[in-house]
Short mmCIF file of C-alpha atoms in Angstrom, two decimals:
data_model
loop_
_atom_site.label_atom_id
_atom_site.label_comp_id
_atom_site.label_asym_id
_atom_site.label_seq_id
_atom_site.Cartn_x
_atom_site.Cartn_y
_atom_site.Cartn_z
CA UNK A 18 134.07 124.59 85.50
CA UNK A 19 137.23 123.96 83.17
CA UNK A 20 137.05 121.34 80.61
CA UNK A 21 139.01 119.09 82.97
CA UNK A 22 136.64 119.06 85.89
CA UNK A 23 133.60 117.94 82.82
CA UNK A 24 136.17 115.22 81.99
CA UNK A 25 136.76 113.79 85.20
CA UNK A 26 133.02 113.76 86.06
CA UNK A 27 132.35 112.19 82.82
CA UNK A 28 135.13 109.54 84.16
CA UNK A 29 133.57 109.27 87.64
CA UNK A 30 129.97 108.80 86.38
CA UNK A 31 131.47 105.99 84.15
CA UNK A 32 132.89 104.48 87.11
CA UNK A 33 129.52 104.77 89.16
CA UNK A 34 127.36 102.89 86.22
CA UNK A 35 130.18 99.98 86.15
CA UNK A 36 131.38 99.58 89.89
CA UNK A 37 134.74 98.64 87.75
CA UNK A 38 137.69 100.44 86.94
CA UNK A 39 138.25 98.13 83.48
CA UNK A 40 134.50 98.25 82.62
CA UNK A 41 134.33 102.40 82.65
CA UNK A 42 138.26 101.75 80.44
CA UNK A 43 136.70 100.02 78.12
CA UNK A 44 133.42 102.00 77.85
CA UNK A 45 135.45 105.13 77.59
CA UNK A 46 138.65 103.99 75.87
CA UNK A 47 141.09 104.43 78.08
CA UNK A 48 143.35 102.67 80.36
CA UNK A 49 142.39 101.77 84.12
CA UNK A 50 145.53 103.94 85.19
CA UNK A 51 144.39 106.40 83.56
CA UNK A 52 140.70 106.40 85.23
CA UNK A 53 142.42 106.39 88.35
CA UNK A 54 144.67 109.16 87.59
CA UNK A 55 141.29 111.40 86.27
CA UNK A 56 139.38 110.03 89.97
CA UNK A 57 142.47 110.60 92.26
CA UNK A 58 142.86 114.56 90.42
CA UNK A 59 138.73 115.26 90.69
CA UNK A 60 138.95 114.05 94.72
CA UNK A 61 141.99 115.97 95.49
CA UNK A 62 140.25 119.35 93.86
CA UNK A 63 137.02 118.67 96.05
CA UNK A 64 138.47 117.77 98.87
CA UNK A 65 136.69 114.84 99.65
CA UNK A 66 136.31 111.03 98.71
CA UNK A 67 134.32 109.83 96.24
CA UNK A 68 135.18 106.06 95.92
CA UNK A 69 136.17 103.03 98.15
CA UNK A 70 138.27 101.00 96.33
CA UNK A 71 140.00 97.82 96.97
CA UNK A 72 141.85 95.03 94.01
CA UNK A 73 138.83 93.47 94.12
CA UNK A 74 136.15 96.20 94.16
CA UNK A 75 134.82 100.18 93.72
CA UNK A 76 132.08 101.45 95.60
CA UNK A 77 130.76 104.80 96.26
CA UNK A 78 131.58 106.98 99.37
CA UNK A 79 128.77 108.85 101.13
CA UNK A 80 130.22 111.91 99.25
CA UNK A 81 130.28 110.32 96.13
CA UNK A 82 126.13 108.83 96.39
CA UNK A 83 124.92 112.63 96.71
CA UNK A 84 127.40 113.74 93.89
CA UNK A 85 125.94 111.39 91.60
CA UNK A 86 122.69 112.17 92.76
CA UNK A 87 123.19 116.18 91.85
CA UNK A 88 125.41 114.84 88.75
CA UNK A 89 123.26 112.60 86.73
CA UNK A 90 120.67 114.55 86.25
CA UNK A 91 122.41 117.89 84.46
CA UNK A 92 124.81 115.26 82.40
CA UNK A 93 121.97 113.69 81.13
CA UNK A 94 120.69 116.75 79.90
CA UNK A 95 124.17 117.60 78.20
CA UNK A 96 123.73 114.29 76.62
CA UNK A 97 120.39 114.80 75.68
CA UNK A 98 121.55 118.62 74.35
CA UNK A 99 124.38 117.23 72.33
CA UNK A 100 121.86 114.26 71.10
CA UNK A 101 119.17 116.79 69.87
CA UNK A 102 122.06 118.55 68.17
CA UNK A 103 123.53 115.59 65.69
CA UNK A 104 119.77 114.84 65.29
CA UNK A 105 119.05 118.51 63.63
CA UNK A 106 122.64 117.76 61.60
CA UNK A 107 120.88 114.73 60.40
CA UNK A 108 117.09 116.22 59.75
CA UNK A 109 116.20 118.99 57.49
CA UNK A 110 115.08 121.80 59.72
CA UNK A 111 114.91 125.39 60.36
CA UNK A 112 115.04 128.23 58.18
CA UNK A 113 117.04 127.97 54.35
CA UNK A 114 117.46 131.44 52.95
CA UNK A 115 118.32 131.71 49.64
CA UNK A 116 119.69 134.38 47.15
CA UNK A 117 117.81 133.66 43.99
CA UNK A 118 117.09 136.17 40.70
CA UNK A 119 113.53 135.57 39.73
CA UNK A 120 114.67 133.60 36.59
CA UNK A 121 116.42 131.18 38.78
CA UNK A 122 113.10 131.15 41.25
CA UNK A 123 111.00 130.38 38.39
CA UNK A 124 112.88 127.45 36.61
CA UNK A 125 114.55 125.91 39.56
CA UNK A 126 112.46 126.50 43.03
CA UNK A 127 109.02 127.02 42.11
CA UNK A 128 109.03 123.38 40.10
CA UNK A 129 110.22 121.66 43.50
CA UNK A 130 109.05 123.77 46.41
CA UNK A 131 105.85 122.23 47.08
CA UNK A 132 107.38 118.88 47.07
CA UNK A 133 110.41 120.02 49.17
CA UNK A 134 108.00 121.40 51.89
CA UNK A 135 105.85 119.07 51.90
CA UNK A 136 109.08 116.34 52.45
CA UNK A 137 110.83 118.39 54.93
CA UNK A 138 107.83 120.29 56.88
CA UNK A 139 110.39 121.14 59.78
CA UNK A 140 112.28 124.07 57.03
CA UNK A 141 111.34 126.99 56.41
CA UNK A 142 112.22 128.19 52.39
CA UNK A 143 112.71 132.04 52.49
CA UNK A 144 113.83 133.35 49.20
CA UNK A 145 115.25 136.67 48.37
CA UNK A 146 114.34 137.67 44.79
CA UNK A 147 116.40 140.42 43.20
CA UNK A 148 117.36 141.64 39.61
CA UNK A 149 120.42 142.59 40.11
CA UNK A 150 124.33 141.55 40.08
CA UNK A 151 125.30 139.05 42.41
CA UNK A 152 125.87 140.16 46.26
CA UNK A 153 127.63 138.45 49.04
CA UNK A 154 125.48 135.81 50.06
CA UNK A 155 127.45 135.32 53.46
CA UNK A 156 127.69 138.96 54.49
CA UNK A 157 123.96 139.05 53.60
CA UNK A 158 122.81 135.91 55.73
CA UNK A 159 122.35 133.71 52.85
CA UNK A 160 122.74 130.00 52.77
CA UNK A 161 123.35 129.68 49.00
CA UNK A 162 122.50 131.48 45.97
CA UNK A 163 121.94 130.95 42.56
CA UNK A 164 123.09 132.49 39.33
CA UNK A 165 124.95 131.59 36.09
CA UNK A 166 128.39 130.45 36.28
CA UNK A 167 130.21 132.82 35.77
CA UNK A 168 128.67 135.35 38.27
CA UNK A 169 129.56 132.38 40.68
CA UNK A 170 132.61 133.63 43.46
CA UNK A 171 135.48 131.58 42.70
CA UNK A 172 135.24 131.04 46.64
CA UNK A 173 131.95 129.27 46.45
CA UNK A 174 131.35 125.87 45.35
CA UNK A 175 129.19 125.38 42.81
CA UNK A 176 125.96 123.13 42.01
CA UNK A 177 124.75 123.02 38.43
CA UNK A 178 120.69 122.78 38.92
CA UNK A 179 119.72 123.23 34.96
CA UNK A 180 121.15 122.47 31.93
CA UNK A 181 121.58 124.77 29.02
CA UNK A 182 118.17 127.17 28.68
CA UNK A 183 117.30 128.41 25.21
CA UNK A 184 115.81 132.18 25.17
CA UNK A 185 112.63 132.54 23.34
CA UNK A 186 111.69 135.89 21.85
CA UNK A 187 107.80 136.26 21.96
CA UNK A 188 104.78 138.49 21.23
CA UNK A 189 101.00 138.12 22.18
CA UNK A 190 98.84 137.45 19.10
CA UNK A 191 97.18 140.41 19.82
CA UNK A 192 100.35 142.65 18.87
CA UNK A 193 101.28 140.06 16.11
CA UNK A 194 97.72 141.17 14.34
CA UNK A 195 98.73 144.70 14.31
CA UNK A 196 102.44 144.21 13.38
CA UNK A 197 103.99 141.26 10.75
CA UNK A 198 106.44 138.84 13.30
CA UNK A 199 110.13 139.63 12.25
CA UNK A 200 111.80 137.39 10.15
CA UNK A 201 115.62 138.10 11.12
CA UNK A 202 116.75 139.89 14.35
CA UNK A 203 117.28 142.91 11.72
CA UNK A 204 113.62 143.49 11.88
CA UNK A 205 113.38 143.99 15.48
CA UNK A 206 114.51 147.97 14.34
CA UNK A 207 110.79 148.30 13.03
CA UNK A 208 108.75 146.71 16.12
CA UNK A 209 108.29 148.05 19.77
CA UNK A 210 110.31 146.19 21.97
CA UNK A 211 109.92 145.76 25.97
CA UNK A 212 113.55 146.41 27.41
CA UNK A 213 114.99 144.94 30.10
CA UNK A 214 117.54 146.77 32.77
CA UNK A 215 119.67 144.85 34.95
CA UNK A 216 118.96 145.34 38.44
CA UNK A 217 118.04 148.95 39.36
CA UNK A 218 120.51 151.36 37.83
CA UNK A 219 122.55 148.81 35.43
CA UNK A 220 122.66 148.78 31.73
CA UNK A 221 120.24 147.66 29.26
CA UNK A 222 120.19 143.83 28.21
CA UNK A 223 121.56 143.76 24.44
CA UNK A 224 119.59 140.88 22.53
CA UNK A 225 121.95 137.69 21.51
CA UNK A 226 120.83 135.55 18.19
CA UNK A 227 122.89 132.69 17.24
CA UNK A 228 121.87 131.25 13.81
CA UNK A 229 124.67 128.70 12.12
CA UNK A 230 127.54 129.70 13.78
CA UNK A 231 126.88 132.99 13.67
CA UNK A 232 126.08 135.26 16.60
CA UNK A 233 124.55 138.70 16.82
CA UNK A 234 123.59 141.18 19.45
CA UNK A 235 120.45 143.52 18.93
CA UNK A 236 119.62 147.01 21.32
CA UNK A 237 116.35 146.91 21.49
CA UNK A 238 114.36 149.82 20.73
CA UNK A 239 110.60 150.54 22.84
CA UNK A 240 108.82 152.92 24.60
CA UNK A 241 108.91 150.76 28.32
CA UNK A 242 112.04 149.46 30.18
CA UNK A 243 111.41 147.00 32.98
CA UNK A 244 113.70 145.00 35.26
CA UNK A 245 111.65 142.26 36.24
CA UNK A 246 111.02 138.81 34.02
CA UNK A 247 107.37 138.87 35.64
CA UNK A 248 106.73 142.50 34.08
CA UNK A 249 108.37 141.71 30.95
CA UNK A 250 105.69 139.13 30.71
CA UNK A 251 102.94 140.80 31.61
CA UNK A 252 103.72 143.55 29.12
CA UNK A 253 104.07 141.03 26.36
CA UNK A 254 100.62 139.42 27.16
CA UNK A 255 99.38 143.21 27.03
CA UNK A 256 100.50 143.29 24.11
CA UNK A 257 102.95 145.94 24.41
CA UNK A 258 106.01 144.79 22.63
CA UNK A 259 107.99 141.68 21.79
CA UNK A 260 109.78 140.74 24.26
CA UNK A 261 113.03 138.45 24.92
CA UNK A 262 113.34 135.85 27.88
CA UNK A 263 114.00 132.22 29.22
CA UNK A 264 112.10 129.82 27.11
CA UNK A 265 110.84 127.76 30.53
CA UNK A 266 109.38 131.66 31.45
CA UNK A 267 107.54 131.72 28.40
CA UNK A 268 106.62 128.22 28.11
CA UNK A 269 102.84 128.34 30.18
CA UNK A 270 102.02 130.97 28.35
CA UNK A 271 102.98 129.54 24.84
CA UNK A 272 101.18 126.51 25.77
CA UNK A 273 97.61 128.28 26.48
CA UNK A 274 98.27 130.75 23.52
CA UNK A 275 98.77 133.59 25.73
CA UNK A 276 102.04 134.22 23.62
CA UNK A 277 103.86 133.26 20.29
CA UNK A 278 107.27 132.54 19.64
CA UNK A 279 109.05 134.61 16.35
CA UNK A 280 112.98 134.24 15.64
CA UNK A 281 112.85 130.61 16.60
CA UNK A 282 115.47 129.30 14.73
CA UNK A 283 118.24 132.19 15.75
CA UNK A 284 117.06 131.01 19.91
CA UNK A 285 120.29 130.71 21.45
CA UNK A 286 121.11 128.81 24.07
CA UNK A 287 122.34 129.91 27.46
CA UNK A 288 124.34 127.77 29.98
CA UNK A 289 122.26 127.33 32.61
CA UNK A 290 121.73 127.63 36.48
CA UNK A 291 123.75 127.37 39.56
CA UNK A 292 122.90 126.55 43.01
CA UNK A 293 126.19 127.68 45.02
CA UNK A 294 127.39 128.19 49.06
CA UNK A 295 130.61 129.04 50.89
CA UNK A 296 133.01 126.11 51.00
CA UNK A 297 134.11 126.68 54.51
CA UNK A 298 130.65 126.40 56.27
CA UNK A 299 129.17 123.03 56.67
CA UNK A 300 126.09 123.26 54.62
CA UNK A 301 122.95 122.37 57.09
CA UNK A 302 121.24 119.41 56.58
CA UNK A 303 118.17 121.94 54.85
CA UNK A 304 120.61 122.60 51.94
CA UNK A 305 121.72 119.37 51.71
CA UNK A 306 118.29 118.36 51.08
CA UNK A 307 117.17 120.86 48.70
CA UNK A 308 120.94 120.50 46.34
CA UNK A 309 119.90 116.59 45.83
CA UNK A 310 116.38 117.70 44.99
CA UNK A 311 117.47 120.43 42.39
CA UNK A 312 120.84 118.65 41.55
CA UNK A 313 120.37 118.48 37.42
CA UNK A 314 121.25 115.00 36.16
CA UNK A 315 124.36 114.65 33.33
CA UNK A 316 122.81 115.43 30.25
CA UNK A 317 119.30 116.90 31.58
CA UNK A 318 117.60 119.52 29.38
CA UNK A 319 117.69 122.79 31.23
CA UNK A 320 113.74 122.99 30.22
CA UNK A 321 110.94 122.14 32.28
CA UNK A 322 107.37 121.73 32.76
CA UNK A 323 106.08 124.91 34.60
CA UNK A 324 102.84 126.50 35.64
CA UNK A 325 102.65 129.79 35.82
CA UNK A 326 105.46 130.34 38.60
CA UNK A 327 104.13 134.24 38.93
#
C-alpha cells in the first residue's frame, strides 16, 4: 500500500461516517472537490464502485459496505497505535539510562530517585556509574549524562542540576588521635594521604586550596590510591589517611562523627553539576521528567541533605 491508497481510504471512511461530501471536507480540511478527486482515484485503482452519489446525496455501493466492513476495523487500530504513541510522548515511561560519575549519582540522583520512581512507576532509572573521562553518551545508548561543565560536548545541551560544591578534606578521629590535623595544605607532606586516580589508567588528582585569593595545588603523598569516591570514604572511616572529596559526600558521615573536617577555611569551591543530552533527539517524556525534578533553582546551594548514598 503507498501512502496514497492510506489517504484515500482515510478520505472514503470519512465519507462513510458523514454520508456528505462537505461534512467529511470539513472534518478533514479539505475541499469537497478535492474528496471527490481522492474517491474517484481510489475507485478507478480497485476497479469497482464504492459510492452512489447524487447533488443531493452519498450512499454506499455493495462494494463499498464490505470495504468498510474489512476497513474499519485495521484503521481503528492505526488510530488506536498512533493514540498509544502521543500518550507515551506525554507519560513518563520506559527505560532512562543515564551516564553518571558516582559523585554526580550521589549528590544529584540518589536525593530524588525514590521520589522520581515512586512518581513515575512506568520508568525504569538505569544508571551507569564510572570514574572516568566523559564518553559518548549517544554512541553508548545513553539518554543524558552528567558531569561538570566543562567536560560537557559543546554538541550537547546542558542542564545545571547543583550549584557550586565546596570540597571538604577529612580524617576519621581515629587517625586524628594518632596524627595532629594539618593546619595549612603545607602539612599534608607529613600525613598519609588516600589518593585518588581518575578513571582506570589516568593521572592522579592534585589537591586545590583556595584561601583569600590565593590558590594552591598539593600531590598528595600515601601508601593507597583508589578511584572510587565510595573507597576513598571507606578508607578514611578506616582510618587510613586524610582524604579529599565533595563536601555533600562527606556530609553523613560528618554529621554522625564518622569523620572530621581539617583545612576548612582553604575549602574551595567547585562549580557544580550538569545534567546534559544531544540537542537533535527529542528528549522522551522520562527525561523530561527527571530534568524538572533535578533542575537546580537560580541561586540554590549546590549542598544537600544526604543519607548515606553508598
Amino acid at each position: 500500500m503507498n501512502r496514497g491508497d492510506l489517504n484515500d481510504l482515510n478520505t472514503f471512511l470519512a465519507i462513510a461516517d458523514h454520508l456528505s461530501f462537505r461534512a467529511a471536507a470539513a472534518q478533514l480540511g479539505v475541499t469537497s472537490s478535492a474528496l471527490s478527486h481522492s474517491i474517484r482515484q481510489l475507485e478507478e485503482r480497485l476497479g469497482v464502485r464504492l459510492l452512489h452519489r447524487t447533488t443531493r446525496s452519498v450512499s454506499l455501493t455493495d462494494s463499498g459496505l464490505r470495504l468498510l466492513e474489512r476497513l474499519r476495523p485495521g484503521m481503528d487500530q492505526i488510530s488506536d497505535a498512533l493514540e498509544e504513541l502521543k500518550e507515551e510522548r506525554r507519560r513518563p515511561s520506559g527505560r532512562l539510562r543515564i551516564y553518571t560519575q558516582q559523585w554526580t549519582a550521589a549528590t544529584v540522583i540518589a536525593p530524588v530517585w525514590q521520589r522520581f520512581l515512586s512518581s513515575y512507576p512506568e520508568v525504569h532509572l538505569e544508571l551507569c556509574v564510572d570514574s572516568g573521562p566523559t564518553i559518548d553518551i549517544v554512541a553508548g545508548g545513553f539518554d543524558a549524562g552528567l558531569a561538570v561543565r566543562e567536560r560537557v560536548p559543546d554538541e550537547m545541551i546542558a542542564v545545571r542540576v547543583t550549584g557550586p560544591m565546596e570540597a571538604a578534606v577529612v580524617a576519621s578521629p581515629s587517625y586524628l588521635a594518632k596524627h595532629p590535623a594539618p593546619r595549612t595544605p603545607d602539612d599534608l607532606a607529613s600525613h598519609q594521604c588516600v589518593q585518588f586516580r581518575i578513571g582506570r589508567d589516568g593521572e592522579i588528582f592534585r589537591w586545590r586550596f583556595e584561601r583569600n585569593g590565593s590558590r594552591k595545588f598539593v600531590s598528595p603523598r600515601g601508601n593507597i590510591t583508589v578511584n572510587t569516591a565510595e573507597t576513598a570514604i571507606r578508607a578514611a572511616l578506616d582510618g587510613l589517611g586524610i582524604v579529599y572529596m565533595l563536601d555533600a559526600l562527606a556530609e553523613p558521615f560528618l554529621r554522625s562523627g564518622q569523620l572530621v573536617r581539617v583545612l576548612e577555611p582553604w575549602s574551595p569551591c567547585i562549580e557544580g553539576a550538569y545534567l546534559y543530552y544531544h540537542g537533535r533527539r527529542q528528549p522522551p517524556a522520562a527525561l523530561r521528567a527527571f530534568i524538572d525534578m533535578v533542575r537546580a533553582p537560580k541561586g540554590r546551594s549546590g549542598r544537600r541533605s544526604l543519607k548515606n548514598p553508598f
